[in-house]
Short mmCIF file of C-alpha atoms in Angstrom, two decimals:
data_model
loop_
_atom_site.label_atom_id
_atom_site.label_comp_id
_atom_site.label_asym_id
_atom_site.label_seq_id
_atom_site.Cartn_x
_atom_site.Cartn_y
_atom_site.Cartn_z
CA MET A 9 0.00 0.00 0.00
CA LYS A 10 1.74 3.16 -1.24
CA LYS A 11 0.95 6.68 -0.03
CA LYS A 12 2.34 9.59 -2.03
CA VAL A 13 3.71 12.40 0.14
CA LEU A 14 4.87 15.70 -1.41
CA LEU A 15 7.51 17.68 0.52
CA MET A 16 7.69 21.20 -0.90
CA GLY A 17 9.01 24.65 -0.06
CA LYS A 18 11.57 27.19 -1.24
CA SER A 19 15.24 26.24 -1.54
CA GLY A 20 16.98 26.40 1.85
CA SER A 21 13.78 26.04 3.89
CA GLY A 22 15.09 22.82 5.52
CA LYS A 23 13.08 20.09 3.73
CA THR A 24 15.93 17.68 3.05
CA SER A 25 17.43 18.15 6.53
CA MET A 26 14.19 17.17 8.27
CA ARG A 27 13.66 14.24 5.90
CA SER A 28 17.20 13.01 6.60
CA ILE A 29 16.75 13.24 10.39
CA ILE A 30 13.41 11.41 10.43
CA PHE A 31 14.00 8.77 7.77
CA ALA A 32 17.77 8.47 7.23
CA ASN A 33 19.12 8.53 10.81
CA TYR A 34 21.01 11.80 10.50
CA ILE A 35 21.64 13.87 13.61
CA ALA A 36 20.98 17.61 13.39
CA ARG A 37 24.58 18.79 13.17
CA ASP A 38 25.32 16.36 10.29
CA THR A 39 22.65 17.92 8.05
CA ARG A 40 24.96 20.89 7.44
CA ARG A 41 26.82 18.86 4.82
CA LEU A 42 23.67 18.14 2.78
CA GLY A 43 23.49 19.90 -0.58
CA ALA A 44 20.46 21.43 -2.26
CA THR A 45 17.94 19.01 -3.78
CA ILE A 46 18.07 18.92 -7.58
CA ASP A 47 14.61 18.62 -9.15
CA VAL A 48 12.74 15.79 -7.32
CA GLU A 49 14.31 13.15 -5.07
CA HIS A 50 12.14 10.04 -4.66
CA SER A 51 12.42 7.75 -1.65
CA HIS A 52 10.28 4.80 -0.61
CA VAL A 53 10.07 4.41 3.15
CA ARG A 54 8.57 1.13 4.38
CA PHE A 55 6.46 1.88 7.40
CA LEU A 56 4.54 -0.64 9.54
CA GLY A 57 4.93 -3.61 7.23
CA ASN A 58 3.05 -3.01 3.98
CA LEU A 59 2.55 0.74 4.31
CA VAL A 60 5.08 2.49 2.05
CA LEU A 61 5.53 6.25 2.09
CA ASN A 62 6.36 7.35 -1.46
CA LEU A 63 8.16 10.56 -0.49
CA TRP A 64 8.78 13.21 -3.17
CA ASP A 65 11.29 15.78 -1.92
CA CYS A 66 10.90 18.61 -4.43
CA GLY A 67 13.85 20.97 -4.93
CA GLY A 68 12.85 24.56 -4.18
CA GLN A 69 14.99 26.54 -6.61
CA GLU A 70 12.93 28.97 -8.67
CA ALA A 71 13.43 27.18 -12.01
CA PHE A 72 12.27 23.87 -10.53
CA MET A 73 9.25 25.38 -8.79
CA GLU A 74 8.00 27.04 -11.99
CA ASN A 75 8.45 23.73 -13.80
CA TYR A 76 6.36 21.84 -11.21
CA PHE A 77 3.38 24.09 -11.93
CA ALA A 78 3.76 23.94 -15.73
CA SER A 79 5.14 20.93 -17.62
CA GLN A 80 5.27 18.57 -14.58
CA ARG A 81 2.00 19.67 -13.00
CA ASP A 82 -0.01 16.46 -13.52
CA ASN A 83 2.91 14.18 -12.70
CA ILE A 84 3.79 15.97 -9.45
CA PHE A 85 0.33 16.67 -8.06
CA ARG A 86 -1.67 13.60 -9.16
CA ASN A 87 -2.65 10.94 -6.52
CA VAL A 88 -1.18 12.88 -3.59
CA GLU A 89 -2.22 11.71 -0.12
CA VAL A 90 -0.35 14.43 1.81
CA LEU A 91 1.21 17.77 0.90
CA ILE A 92 3.76 19.11 3.38
CA TYR A 93 4.83 22.69 2.66
CA VAL A 94 7.84 23.99 4.60
CA PHE A 95 8.21 27.72 5.35
CA ASP A 96 11.50 29.16 6.60
CA VAL A 97 10.31 31.40 9.44
CA GLU A 98 13.10 33.90 8.71
CA SER A 99 12.68 33.95 4.93
CA ARG A 100 13.26 37.37 3.39
CA GLU A 101 11.09 36.42 0.42
CA LEU A 102 7.84 35.64 2.19
CA GLN A 103 5.67 36.92 -0.67
CA LYS A 104 7.40 34.58 -3.13
CA ASP A 105 6.88 31.74 -0.63
CA ILE A 106 3.18 32.60 -0.47
CA HIS A 107 2.97 32.74 -4.27
CA TYR A 108 4.45 29.23 -4.61
CA TYR A 109 2.22 27.92 -1.83
CA GLN A 110 -0.88 29.27 -3.57
CA SER A 111 0.26 27.61 -6.80
CA CYS A 112 0.59 24.32 -4.89
CA LEU A 113 -2.93 24.71 -3.51
CA GLU A 114 -4.38 25.30 -6.99
CA ALA A 115 -2.60 22.24 -8.39
CA ILE A 116 -3.70 20.06 -5.44
CA LEU A 117 -7.33 21.19 -5.77
CA GLN A 118 -7.22 20.30 -9.44
CA ASN A 119 -5.41 16.94 -9.19
CA SER A 120 -5.77 15.60 -5.61
CA PRO A 121 -8.65 17.43 -3.89
CA GLU A 122 -8.82 14.83 -1.07
CA ALA A 123 -5.17 15.32 -0.07
CA LYS A 124 -4.35 16.30 3.51
CA LEU A 125 -2.42 19.53 3.90
CA PHE A 126 0.28 20.40 6.46
CA CYS A 127 2.37 23.56 6.80
CA LEU A 128 5.58 23.48 8.83
CA ILE A 129 6.84 26.82 10.14
CA HIS A 130 10.46 25.74 10.27
CA LYS A 131 13.73 26.92 11.90
CA MET A 132 11.83 28.26 14.92
CA ASP A 133 15.03 27.94 16.96
CA LEU A 134 16.22 31.11 15.18
CA VAL A 135 13.36 33.12 16.75
CA THR A 136 13.78 34.49 20.27
CA GLU A 137 11.83 32.38 22.73
CA ASP A 138 9.48 35.17 23.84
CA GLN A 139 8.42 35.77 20.20
CA ARG A 140 7.86 32.16 19.08
CA ASP A 141 4.21 31.83 20.12
CA ILE A 142 3.29 35.22 18.67
CA ILE A 143 4.97 34.65 15.29
CA PHE A 144 3.66 31.11 14.94
CA LYS A 145 0.07 32.13 15.72
CA GLU A 146 0.26 34.95 13.16
CA ARG A 147 1.58 32.63 10.44
CA GLU A 148 -0.90 29.90 11.33
CA THR A 149 -3.87 32.28 11.09
CA ASP A 150 -2.70 33.64 7.73
CA LEU A 151 -2.04 30.18 6.25
CA LYS A 152 -5.37 28.71 7.38
CA GLU A 153 -7.16 31.64 5.73
CA LEU A 154 -5.05 31.34 2.59
CA SER A 155 -5.63 27.59 2.31
CA ARG A 156 -9.42 27.68 2.06
CA PRO A 157 -11.38 25.66 0.96
CA LEU A 158 -8.71 23.12 1.99
CA GLU A 159 -8.08 22.55 5.68
CA CYS A 160 -4.51 23.21 6.72
CA THR A 161 -2.78 21.93 9.88
CA CYS A 162 0.25 23.95 11.00
CA PHE A 163 3.23 22.95 13.16
CA ARG A 164 6.22 24.89 14.42
CA THR A 165 9.40 22.88 13.88
CA SER A 166 13.15 22.87 14.38
CA ILE A 167 15.74 20.16 13.74
CA TRP A 168 17.31 21.01 17.10
CA ASP A 169 14.45 19.91 19.37
CA GLU A 170 11.50 17.53 19.66
CA THR A 171 9.06 19.67 17.61
CA LEU A 172 10.15 17.92 14.39
CA TYR A 173 9.08 14.54 15.80
CA ARG A 174 5.74 15.91 16.94
CA ALA A 175 4.92 17.22 13.47
CA TRP A 176 5.94 14.08 11.59
CA SER A 177 4.25 11.75 14.12
CA SER A 178 0.99 13.65 13.55
CA ILE A 179 1.40 13.45 9.77
CA VAL A 180 2.19 9.72 9.72
CA TYR A 181 -0.68 9.03 12.14
CA MET A 182 -3.11 10.29 9.47
CA LEU A 183 -1.80 7.69 7.02
CA ILE A 184 -2.01 4.57 9.20
CA PRO A 185 -5.00 2.37 8.32
CA ASN A 186 -7.21 1.03 11.14
CA VAL A 187 -5.47 3.23 13.70
CA LYS A 188 -8.58 3.23 15.92
CA GLU A 189 -8.43 -0.56 16.30
CA LEU A 190 -4.78 -0.18 17.28
CA GLU A 191 -5.69 2.38 19.94
CA ASN A 192 -8.48 0.18 21.31
CA SER A 193 -6.01 -2.68 21.71
CA LEU A 194 -3.55 -0.37 23.49
CA LYS A 195 -6.36 0.67 25.83
CA GLN A 196 -7.05 -2.96 26.74
CA PHE A 197 -3.34 -3.69 27.16
CA ALA A 198 -2.86 -0.65 29.45
CA SER A 199 -5.74 -1.82 31.62
CA ILE A 200 -4.42 -5.40 31.86
CA VAL A 201 -0.90 -4.34 32.93
CA ASP A 202 -2.20 -1.47 35.12
CA ALA A 203 -0.12 1.09 33.19
CA ASP A 204 -0.57 4.85 33.40
CA GLU A 205 0.31 5.15 29.74
CA VAL A 206 1.36 2.99 26.78
CA LEU A 207 3.10 4.36 23.67
CA LEU A 208 3.75 2.62 20.37
CA PHE A 209 6.77 3.76 18.29
CA GLU A 210 7.57 2.91 14.69
CA ARG A 211 10.77 0.91 14.83
CA ALA A 212 13.00 2.68 12.29
CA THR A 213 12.01 6.33 12.84
CA PHE A 214 10.85 6.11 16.47
CA LEU A 215 7.86 8.28 15.61
CA VAL A 216 4.93 7.82 18.00
CA ILE A 217 2.17 6.15 15.96
CA SER A 218 -0.34 5.44 18.73
CA HIS A 219 -0.79 5.78 22.47
CA TYR A 220 -3.27 5.34 25.29
CA GLN A 221 -3.24 7.38 28.49
CA ARG A 222 -5.04 6.37 31.71
CA LYS A 223 -3.67 9.16 33.91
CA ALA A 224 -3.12 12.82 33.05
CA HIS A 225 0.44 14.02 32.54
CA ARG A 226 1.54 17.64 32.76
CA ASP A 227 4.15 17.48 29.96
CA VAL A 228 2.26 17.59 26.66
CA HIS A 229 5.53 17.28 24.68
CA ARG A 230 6.74 14.08 26.35
CA PHE A 231 6.16 11.82 23.30
CA GLU A 232 8.39 13.84 21.03
CA LYS A 233 11.04 14.21 23.73
CA VAL A 234 11.17 10.44 24.24
CA SER A 235 11.32 9.88 20.45
CA ASN A 236 14.23 12.28 20.15
CA ILE A 237 16.16 10.91 23.12
CA ILE A 238 15.77 7.24 22.19
CA LYS A 239 16.54 7.84 18.50
CA GLN A 240 19.79 9.58 19.49
CA PHE A 241 20.60 6.77 21.93
CA LYS A 242 19.98 4.16 19.22
CA LEU A 243 22.33 6.03 16.88
CA SER A 244 25.00 6.13 19.60
CA CYS A 245 24.61 2.37 20.08
CA SER A 246 24.99 1.70 16.36
CA LYS A 247 28.23 3.72 16.22
CA LEU A 248 29.61 1.34 18.86
CA ALA A 249 28.39 -1.68 16.85
CA ALA A 250 25.85 -2.39 19.59
CA GLN A 251 22.13 -2.99 19.10
CA PHE A 252 19.43 -1.28 21.12
CA GLN A 253 16.75 -3.72 22.22
CA SER A 254 15.23 -2.57 25.51
CA MET A 255 15.54 -0.15 28.41
CA GLU A 256 14.16 0.16 31.92
CA VAL A 257 14.09 3.39 33.95
CA ARG A 258 12.94 3.23 37.56
CA ASN A 259 12.86 5.38 40.69
CA SER A 260 10.73 5.56 43.84
CA ALA A 261 7.81 7.19 41.99
CA PHE A 262 7.56 5.38 38.65
CA ALA A 263 8.89 2.72 36.31
CA ALA A 264 9.13 2.91 32.52
CA TYR A 265 9.94 0.12 30.08
CA ILE A 266 10.89 0.41 26.40
CA ASP A 267 11.06 -2.89 24.56
CA MET A 268 10.95 -4.33 21.05
CA PHE A 269 7.32 -5.22 20.41
CA THR A 270 6.33 -6.30 16.91
CA SER A 271 8.63 -6.59 13.90
CA ASN A 272 7.85 -2.93 13.11
CA THR A 273 7.35 -1.32 16.52
CA TYR A 274 8.71 -0.62 19.99
CA VAL A 275 6.45 -0.22 23.00
CA MET A 276 6.85 2.02 26.05
CA VAL A 277 4.95 1.17 29.23
CA CYS A 278 4.83 3.73 32.07
CA MET A 279 3.75 2.69 35.59
CA SER A 280 3.29 4.81 38.71
CA ASP A 281 3.27 1.75 40.96
CA PRO A 282 6.96 0.83 41.43
CA GLN A 283 5.92 -2.17 43.54
CA ILE A 284 4.95 -4.13 40.41
CA PRO A 285 7.99 -6.34 39.63
CA SER A 286 9.77 -5.74 36.34
CA GLU A 287 9.44 -9.40 35.41
CA VAL A 288 5.64 -9.22 35.53
CA THR A 289 5.46 -6.24 33.17
CA LEU A 290 8.00 -7.76 30.76
CA ILE A 291 6.03 -11.03 30.64
CA ASN A 292 2.85 -9.07 29.88
CA ILE A 293 4.62 -7.24 27.06
CA ARG A 294 5.85 -10.54 25.64
CA ASN A 295 2.37 -12.08 25.86
CA ALA A 296 0.80 -9.14 24.01
CA ARG A 297 3.19 -9.36 21.05
CA LYS A 298 1.25 -12.02 19.12
CA HIS A 299 -1.97 -10.03 19.28
CA PHE A 300 -0.33 -6.83 18.03
CA GLU A 301 1.59 -8.71 15.30
CA LYS A 302 -1.73 -10.07 14.04
CA LEU A 303 -3.37 -6.64 14.30
CA GLU A 304 -0.50 -5.10 12.36
CA LYS A 305 -0.85 -7.62 9.52
CA VAL A 306 -4.56 -6.88 9.25
CA SER A 307 -3.88 -3.12 9.25
CA SER A 308 -1.22 -3.51 6.58
CA SER A 309 -3.67 -5.30 4.29
CA GLY A 310 -6.06 -2.35 4.61
CA THR A 311 -8.96 -4.56 5.72
CA PRO A 312 -10.91 -3.37 8.79
CA ILE A 313 -10.84 -5.76 11.74
CA SER A 314 -14.63 -5.97 11.72
CA GLN A 315 -14.55 -7.55 8.24
CA ARG A 316 -12.32 -10.42 9.33
#
């Protein structure tokens, strides 16, 4: 099952850097050596078994952009599931950015009117902290108005913090078939093991693809922070020719377990009762694997659970 994803924006906006961090295991400082994208770079990213993201990273130089809207229009914008447009928050050519974005919208409405639309206000680390909320809200309001009749979802992002993972987790979540059945199973699993929260991560990218929460948590950015930390830890392990398989963190107030789950996922189980022995939780995780492997195969085939 292939899903076509367009990644667009002016040259230098940061498209290829974010793609390399999420899908090619780059760390932020290594993206400085990446060159500009020439025309369109295609990559096929296998995600959750049979789901393949057909990612089109479109070079943003002026000559290429004009070509996308003329001779390549049908080829670029046909059968698109998701359009991701990246804006450099400090761009000195905002009006040209807006012009290209409007051209994208017209082409999408003509060729893929059902496509989902995301705008990433990128390089937010370059904005002073006290101005970030104000600037993002202004851009978000303008872009939502500009995008009508399409519905646009906006995210603030930076390659230097967890915001990039939050945005891409939300985008990928929209593409996963039968995600509600997956969440229902996580709910049952959390109840059985008496967990405060259970998170499911895609194995290669460590994006959060599903979660269930039984107790409120004050940090709304915790998923992306965990994704970022564990991905960096996995990369450190690989440089030492070691493989990351599992982790346990425990203190007097909580215990958290991260373990390989299915062939395409990791699971994180958070408990506020430190009296529950580690062995019990790990056995429960092991026992749940078969069910989630089966659920994943059904989801990958695109057939709803209720039809099986």
